Coordinates of C-alpha atoms and ligand atoms in Angstrom, one line a residue:
X1 CA -27.9 6.1 -17.3
X2 CA -28.4 9.6 -16.1
X3 CA -26.5 10.2 -12.8
X4 CA -27.3 13.8 -12.3
X5 CA -28.0 17.0 -14.3
X6 CA -26.7 16.3 -17.8
X7 CA -24.1 13.8 -16.7
X8 CA -24.5 10.2 -17.8
X9 CA -22.8 6.9 -17.0
X10 CA -22.0 5.2 -20.3
X11 CA -19.3 2.6 -19.3
X12 CA -19.5 -1.2 -19.2
X13 CA -19.9 -3.9 -16.6
X14 CA -17.5 -6.9 -16.8
X15 CA -19.2 -9.3 -14.5
X16 CA -17.1 -12.3 -15.6
X17 CA -13.5 -11.1 -15.2
X18 CA -11.8 -13.0 -12.4
X19 CA -8.1 -12.2 -13.0
X20 CA -6.9 -8.6 -13.4
X21 CA -3.1 -8.5 -14.2
X22 CA -2.5 -11.1 -11.5
X23 CA -5.0 -9.8 -9.0
X24 CA -8.1 -11.9 -8.4
X25 CA -11.4 -10.0 -8.9
X26 CA -14.0 -12.4 -7.4
X27 CA -17.1 -10.3 -8.4
X28 CA -15.9 -8.8 -11.6
X29 CA -15.5 -5.1 -12.3
X30 CA -16.7 -2.1 -14.3
X31 CA -15.0 0.2 -16.7
X32 CA -16.7 3.4 -16.0
X33 CA -17.0 6.2 -18.6
X34 CA -19.1 9.4 -18.2
X35 CA -20.7 11.8 -20.7
X36 CA -21.3 15.5 -19.9
X37 CA -23.9 16.8 -22.4
X38 CA -24.4 20.5 -22.9
X39 CA -23.9 22.7 -26.0
X40 CA -20.7 20.7 -26.2
X41 CA -20.3 17.0 -25.4
X42 CA -17.4 15.7 -23.3
X43 CA -16.6 12.0 -22.8
X44 CA -14.6 11.3 -19.6
X45 CA -12.6 8.1 -19.7
X46 CA -13.5 5.1 -21.8
X47 CA -13.4 1.3 -21.6
X48 CA -11.4 -1.9 -22.3
X49 CA -11.4 -2.8 -26.0
X50 CA -13.8 -5.8 -25.9
X51 CA -16.4 -3.4 -24.5
X52 CA -16.1 -0.7 -27.1
X53 CA -19.5 -1.7 -28.6
X54 CA -21.2 -1.4 -25.3
X55 CA -19.7 2.0 -24.7
X56 CA -20.6 3.3 -28.2
X57 CA -24.1 1.9 -27.9
X58 CA -24.5 3.7 -24.5
X59 CA -23.2 6.9 -25.9
X60 CA -25.5 6.7 -28.9
X61 CA -28.5 6.1 -26.7
X62 CA -27.8 9.5 -25.0
X63 CA -26.5 11.5 -28.0
X64 CA -28.3 10.1 -31.0
X65 CA -26.6 11.7 -34.0
X66 CA -24.8 14.4 -32.0
X67 CA -21.0 14.3 -31.9
X68 CA -18.5 14.3 -29.1
X69 CA -16.3 17.3 -29.1
X70 CA -13.9 16.5 -26.2
X71 CA -12.5 13.3 -24.7
X72 CA -10.7 13.4 -21.3
X73 CA -8.4 10.5 -20.9
X74 CA -7.4 10.4 -17.2
X75 CA -5.3 7.2 -17.6
X76 CA -3.9 5.2 -20.5
X77 CA -3.9 1.7 -19.0
X78 CA -5.7 -0.5 -21.5
X79 CA -8.7 -1.2 -19.2
X80 CA -9.6 2.5 -19.8
X81 CA -8.0 3.4 -23.1
X82 CA -8.4 0.1 -25.1
X83 CA -11.5 1.3 -26.9
X84 CA -9.8 4.5 -28.2
X85 CA -9.4 3.4 -31.8
X86 CA -13.1 2.5 -32.0
X87 CA -14.2 5.7 -30.2
X88 CA -12.2 7.8 -32.6
X89 CA -13.5 5.9 -35.6
X90 CA -17.0 6.9 -34.4
X91 CA -16.0 10.5 -33.4
X92 CA -13.0 11.4 -35.5
X93 CA -13.1 15.1 -34.8
X94 CA -13.0 14.7 -31.0
X95 CA -10.0 16.4 -29.3
X96 CA -8.3 14.4 -26.4
X97 CA -7.1 15.9 -23.2
X98 CA -4.7 14.2 -20.8
X99 CA -1.2 14.4 -19.4
X100 CA 1.9 14.4 -21.6
X101 CA 2.7 11.0 -20.2
X102 CA -0.7 9.8 -21.2
X103 CA -0.2 11.2 -24.8
X104 CA 3.1 9.2 -25.0
X105 CA 1.5 6.0 -23.8
X106 CA -1.6 6.3 -25.9
X107 CA 0.4 6.9 -29.1
X108 CA 2.6 3.9 -28.3
X109 CA -0.4 1.7 -27.7
X110 CA -2.3 2.9 -30.8
X111 CA 0.3 3.7 -33.4
X112 CA -2.2 3.4 -36.2
X113 CA -4.7 5.8 -34.7
X114 CA -4.5 9.6 -35.4
X115 CA -5.0 11.4 -32.1
X116 CA -5.6 15.1 -31.7
X117 CA -4.1 15.2 -28.3
X118 CA -3.8 18.3 -26.0
X119 CA -1.4 17.7 -23.1
X120 CA -2.5 19.4 -19.9
X121 CA -0.8 20.4 -16.6
X122 CA -2.0 20.9 -13.1
X123 CA -4.7 23.5 -12.9
X124 CA -5.3 23.7 -16.7
X125 CA -9.0 24.2 -17.5
X126 CA -11.1 22.9 -20.4
X127 CA -14.0 25.2 -21.0
X128 CA -16.6 22.8 -22.6
X129 CA -19.7 24.8 -23.1
X130 CA -21.7 24.8 -19.8
X131 CA -19.1 22.6 -18.1
X132 CA -15.7 23.5 -16.9
X133 CA -13.1 20.8 -16.2
X134 CA -10.0 21.4 -14.1
X135 CA -7.2 18.9 -14.5
X136 CA -5.3 17.5 -11.5
X137 CA -2.4 15.2 -12.6
X138 CA -1.7 12.6 -10.0
X139 CA 1.5 10.8 -11.2
X140 CA 1.9 7.3 -9.8
X141 CA -1.6 7.0 -8.5
X142 CA -1.0 4.6 -10.0
X143 CA 0.8 5.1 -13.4
X144 CA 3.0 8.1 -14.4
X145 CA 0.2 9.4 -16.6
X146 CA -2.6 9.2 -14.1
X147 CA -4.8 12.2 -13.7
X148 CA -8.1 13.3 -11.9
X149 CA -10.5 15.8 -13.4
X150 CA -12.8 18.1 -11.4
X151 CA -16.0 19.5 -12.7
X152 CA -17.0 22.5 -10.6
X153 CA -20.5 22.8 -12.1
X154 CA -21.7 19.6 -10.3
X155 CA -18.9 19.5 -7.7
X156 CA -17.8 16.2 -9.2
X157 CA -14.4 14.5 -9.2
X158 CA -13.4 11.9 -11.8
X159 CA -10.3 10.4 -10.2
X160 CA -10.0 7.3 -12.5
X161 CA -8.4 4.4 -10.6
X162 CA -8.2 6.3 -7.3
X163 CA -11.0 5.6 -4.9
X164 CA -12.2 2.7 -7.1
X165 CA -13.4 -0.7 -6.3
X166 CA -13.6 -3.9 -8.4
X167 CA -17.4 -4.5 -8.2
X168 CA -19.1 -6.0 -11.2
X169 CA -22.5 -6.9 -9.8
X170 CA -24.5 -4.0 -11.3
X171 CA -24.7 -1.4 -8.5
X172 CA -24.1 2.2 -9.7
X173 CA -24.2 4.3 -6.5
X174 CA -22.7 3.6 -3.0
X175 CA -26.2 3.6 -1.6
X176 CA -27.0 0.6 -3.8
X177 CA -24.9 -1.8 -1.7
X178 CA -24.0 -2.3 1.9
X179 CA -21.1 -0.3 3.5
X180 CA -19.5 -3.6 4.5
X181 CA -19.4 -4.8 0.9
X182 CA -18.2 -1.3 -0.4
X183 CA -15.3 -1.0 2.0
X184 CA -14.3 -4.7 1.7
X185 CA -14.0 -4.2 -2.1
X186 CA -12.3 -0.8 -1.7
X187 CA -9.8 -2.2 0.8
X188 CA -9.1 -5.2 -1.5
X189 CA -8.5 -2.7 -4.3
X190 CA -6.2 -0.5 -2.3
X191 CA -4.2 -3.3 -0.9
X192 CA -3.6 -4.9 -4.3
X193 CA -3.2 -1.8 -6.5
X194 CA -2.7 1.4 -4.7
X195 CA -0.7 0.5 -1.5
X196 CA 2.8 1.0 -3.0
X197 CA 1.9 4.5 -4.0
X198 CA 0.9 5.8 -0.6
X199 CA 3.1 9.0 -0.9
X200 CA 1.5 10.1 -4.2
X201 CA -1.9 9.3 -2.6
X202 CA -1.2 11.6 0.3
X203 CA -0.2 14.3 -2.2
X204 CA -3.5 13.8 -4.1
X205 CA -5.6 13.9 -0.9
X206 CA -3.8 17.2 0.0
X207 CA -4.6 18.6 -3.4
X208 CA -8.2 17.6 -3.2
X209 CA -8.6 19.8 -0.1
X210 CA -8.8 22.7 -2.4
X211 CA -11.9 21.5 -4.1
X212 CA -15.5 21.2 -2.9
X213 CA -16.4 17.6 -3.9
X214 CA -19.9 16.2 -3.5
X215 CA -19.6 13.2 -5.9
X216 CA -16.8 11.0 -6.9
X217 CA -17.1 9.1 -10.2
X218 CA -14.2 6.6 -10.3
X219 CA -13.3 4.4 -13.3
X220 CA -14.1 1.1 -11.4
X221 CA -17.0 0.3 -9.1
X222 CA -19.7 2.5 -7.7
X223 CA -20.1 6.3 -7.6
X224 CA -19.4 7.7 -4.2
X225 CA -21.7 10.2 -2.5
X226 CA -22.9 9.2 1.0
X227 CA -19.9 7.1 1.7
X228 CA -17.4 9.6 0.4
X229 CA -16.3 11.2 3.7
X230 CA -15.7 7.7 5.1
X231 CA -13.8 6.6 2.0
X232 CA -11.5 9.7 2.2
X233 CA -10.9 8.8 5.8
X234 CA -10.0 5.3 4.8
X235 CA -7.6 6.5 2.1
X236 CA -5.9 8.8 4.6
X237 CA -5.4 5.9 7.0
X238 CA -4.4 3.3 4.3
X239 CA -1.9 5.7 2.8
X240 CA -0.4 6.3 6.3
X241 CA -0.2 2.5 6.8
X242 CA -2.3 2.9 9.9
X243 CA -2.8 -0.6 11.4
X244 CA -5.0 -2.0 14.1
X245 CA -2.7 -3.0 17.0
X246 CA -5.0 -5.9 17.9
X247 CA -5.3 -7.3 14.4
X248 CA -3.3 -10.1 12.8
X249 CA -3.1 -12.3 9.7
X250 CA -1.7 -15.8 9.5
X251 CA -0.7 -16.9 6.0
X252 CA 0.8 -20.3 5.3
X253 CA 1.0 -23.4 3.1
X254 CA 1.5 -26.9 4.4
X255 CA 2.9 -30.3 3.2
X256 CA 1.9 -32.9 5.8
X257 CA -0.1 -30.7 8.1
X258 CA 2.4 -29.6 10.8
X259 CA 2.8 -26.1 9.5
X260 CA -1.0 -26.0 9.3
X261 CA -1.1 -27.0 13.0
X262 CA 1.4 -24.2 13.8
X263 CA -0.8 -21.7 11.9
X264 CA -3.9 -22.8 13.8
X265 CA -2.1 -22.6 17.1
X266 CA -0.9 -19.1 16.4
X267 CA -4.5 -18.1 15.3
X268 CA -5.9 -19.7 18.5
X269 CA -3.4 -18.0 20.8
X270 CA -4.0 -14.5 19.4
X271 CA -7.7 -14.9 19.2
X272 CA -7.7 -16.0 22.9
X273 CA -5.9 -12.8 23.7
X274 CA -8.7 -10.8 22.1
X275 CA -7.0 -10.0 18.8
X276 CA -9.0 -10.1 15.5
X277 CA -7.5 -12.2 12.8
X278 CA -7.6 -14.2 9.6
X279 CA -5.9 -17.4 8.8
X280 CA -5.3 -18.2 5.1
X281 CA -4.0 -21.3 3.5
X282 CA -2.3 -20.3 0.2
X283 CA -3.2 -23.6 -1.5
X284 CA -6.9 -22.6 -1.0
X285 CA -6.9 -18.8 -1.4
X286 CA -5.3 -16.6 -4.0
X287 CA -2.3 -14.4 -2.9
X288 CA -4.3 -11.2 -3.7
X289 CA -7.0 -12.4 -1.2
X290 CA -4.3 -12.8 1.4
X291 CA -2.9 -9.4 0.6
X292 CA -6.3 -7.7 1.1
X293 CA -6.7 -9.4 4.5
X294 CA -3.5 -7.9 5.9
X295 CA -4.2 -4.3 4.8
X296 CA -5.0 -3.2 8.4
X297 CA -3.1 -6.0 10.3
X298 CA -0.3 -5.1 12.7
X299 CA 0.9 -8.6 13.1
X300 CA 1.8 -10.7 10.0
X301 CA 2.7 -14.4 10.5
X302 CA 4.0 -16.3 7.4
X303 CA 4.6 -20.0 7.5
X304 CA 6.0 -22.7 5.2
X305 CA 7.5 -26.2 5.7
X306 CA 11.0 -26.6 4.2
X307 CA 10.9 -28.0 0.7
X308 CA 14.1 -28.5 -1.3
X309 CA 16.1 -26.3 1.0
X310 CA 13.6 -23.5 0.7
X311 CA 10.0 -22.6 1.2
X312 CA 6.9 -23.8 -0.7
X313 CA 6.4 -22.0 -4.1
X314 CA 3.0 -20.6 -3.0
X315 CA 4.6 -18.9 0.0
X316 CA 7.5 -17.6 -2.1
X317 CA 5.1 -16.2 -4.7
X318 CA 3.1 -14.5 -1.9
X319 CA 6.1 -12.9 -0.4
X320 CA 7.3 -11.6 -3.8
X321 CA 3.9 -10.1 -4.4
X322 CA 3.5 -8.6 -0.9
X323 CA 7.0 -7.1 -0.9
X324 CA 6.2 -5.3 -4.2
X325 CA 3.1 -3.8 -2.6
X326 CA 5.3 -2.3 0.2
X327 CA 3.2 -2.6 3.4
X328 CA 4.8 -0.7 6.3
X329 CA 4.5 -0.4 10.0
X330 CA 4.1 -4.2 10.7
X331 CA 5.4 -6.8 13.1
X332 CA 6.3 -10.0 11.4
X333 CA 7.1 -13.6 12.4
X334 CA 8.1 -16.6 10.3
X335 CA 7.3 -20.1 11.1
X336 CA 7.4 -23.6 9.6
X337 CA 8.1 -27.3 10.1
X338 CA 11.1 -29.2 8.8
X339 CA 12.6 -32.7 8.7
X340 CA 16.3 -32.1 8.5
X341 CA 17.6 -28.9 7.0
X342 CA 14.9 -26.3 8.0
X343 CA 15.7 -23.3 5.7
X344 CA 12.1 -22.1 5.1
X345 CA 11.4 -20.2 8.4
X346 CA 14.8 -18.3 8.3
X347 CA 14.3 -17.4 4.6
X348 CA 10.8 -16.1 5.3
X349 CA 12.2 -14.2 8.3
X350 CA 14.9 -12.5 6.1
X351 CA 12.3 -11.5 3.4
X352 CA 9.9 -10.0 6.0
X353 CA 12.9 -8.2 7.6
X354 CA 13.8 -6.8 4.2
X355 CA 10.3 -5.3 4.0
X356 CA 11.2 -3.2 7.0
X357 CA 9.0 -5.1 9.4
X358 CA 9.9 -5.3 13.1
X359 CA 10.6 -9.0 13.5
X360 CA 9.9 -11.6 16.2
X361 CA 12.2 -14.7 16.4
X362 CA 11.3 -17.3 13.7
X363 CA 9.7 -20.5 15.0
X364 CA 10.7 -23.9 13.6
X365 CA 9.3 -27.3 14.5
X366 CA 11.0 -30.6 13.8
X367 CA 8.7 -33.1 12.1
X368 CA 5.7 -32.6 14.3
X369 CA 4.6 -31.4 17.8
Ligands
FEO1 FE1 -8.0 0.7 -14.1 FE2 -4.7 1.6 -13.9 O1 -6.3 0.9 -14.7

């Protein structure tokens, strides 16, 4: 599909994927790749290996028998680089461009593939016929090898995973879907993938100030044009852990219903005070859904009954997951029911405290209330 000038989207839609390295993707995703066609042909990013045929067929529909001269690999994670062996089989003379960390990773992933790799640094430029590409390494957004590429000719940025969204329902541009859906999916993506890398995100945003950008072509989800200013504002806020002081999230599991009653009471009390909140039972919703809900929440309440001198496994798993994603600037409270020993609430309290949250006293209820 032509997206503007001589730039084409040639990636693949994965509408069926529902689990992405432990992160639930309820409406699938895309693996976006782009082709810049001038007197020289450049492929920017590629796709997950099972979609290599789709990518090659899309490329062929644009190029016919023409060859690809350059391939820019912004990131070596297999959802983008998996198709490399097939792409190089079809275009063996193509030269690759990416960071030194990308070269190391690609060669480790594809030991049987001969790769003509050119390692680039910040500000290096690839002169590809009518198009000029400037490389902007962005280590740890979200892997060491990650890079964005800027094409001055169309004022386009190709930031790979950054500014992406897991949307696999066929839309191509931000104007093809509602803003509500776009930012819900972008927030879900940020909370579950990008959140621990907020310092590198801030460095990237600062770097991007030096470029005039009209269009952002991420490697997942829709191309950003109209919604781009708002998306950049959101990234600035999310990377600063800006929270809504009147927003809360209650996350819990329950055994015989008392911890559920406690969760519902907390939800009711805060709603009555005019706060906006979510209540999530971890036996009904995946932990990555809960993580996305707390992205902008100031208050985080986590509850579990005591089970075997500890908390329920679903709550323990959620806390491990959340702690790794490093949310900051929160106020936490642990709660839970118990029958005789009552360790769950204090254990949750200690973990939330170790996340750096300002803590309220834990609340424990004996049997029922
Ligand atoms: Fe979309 Fe870090 O891979």
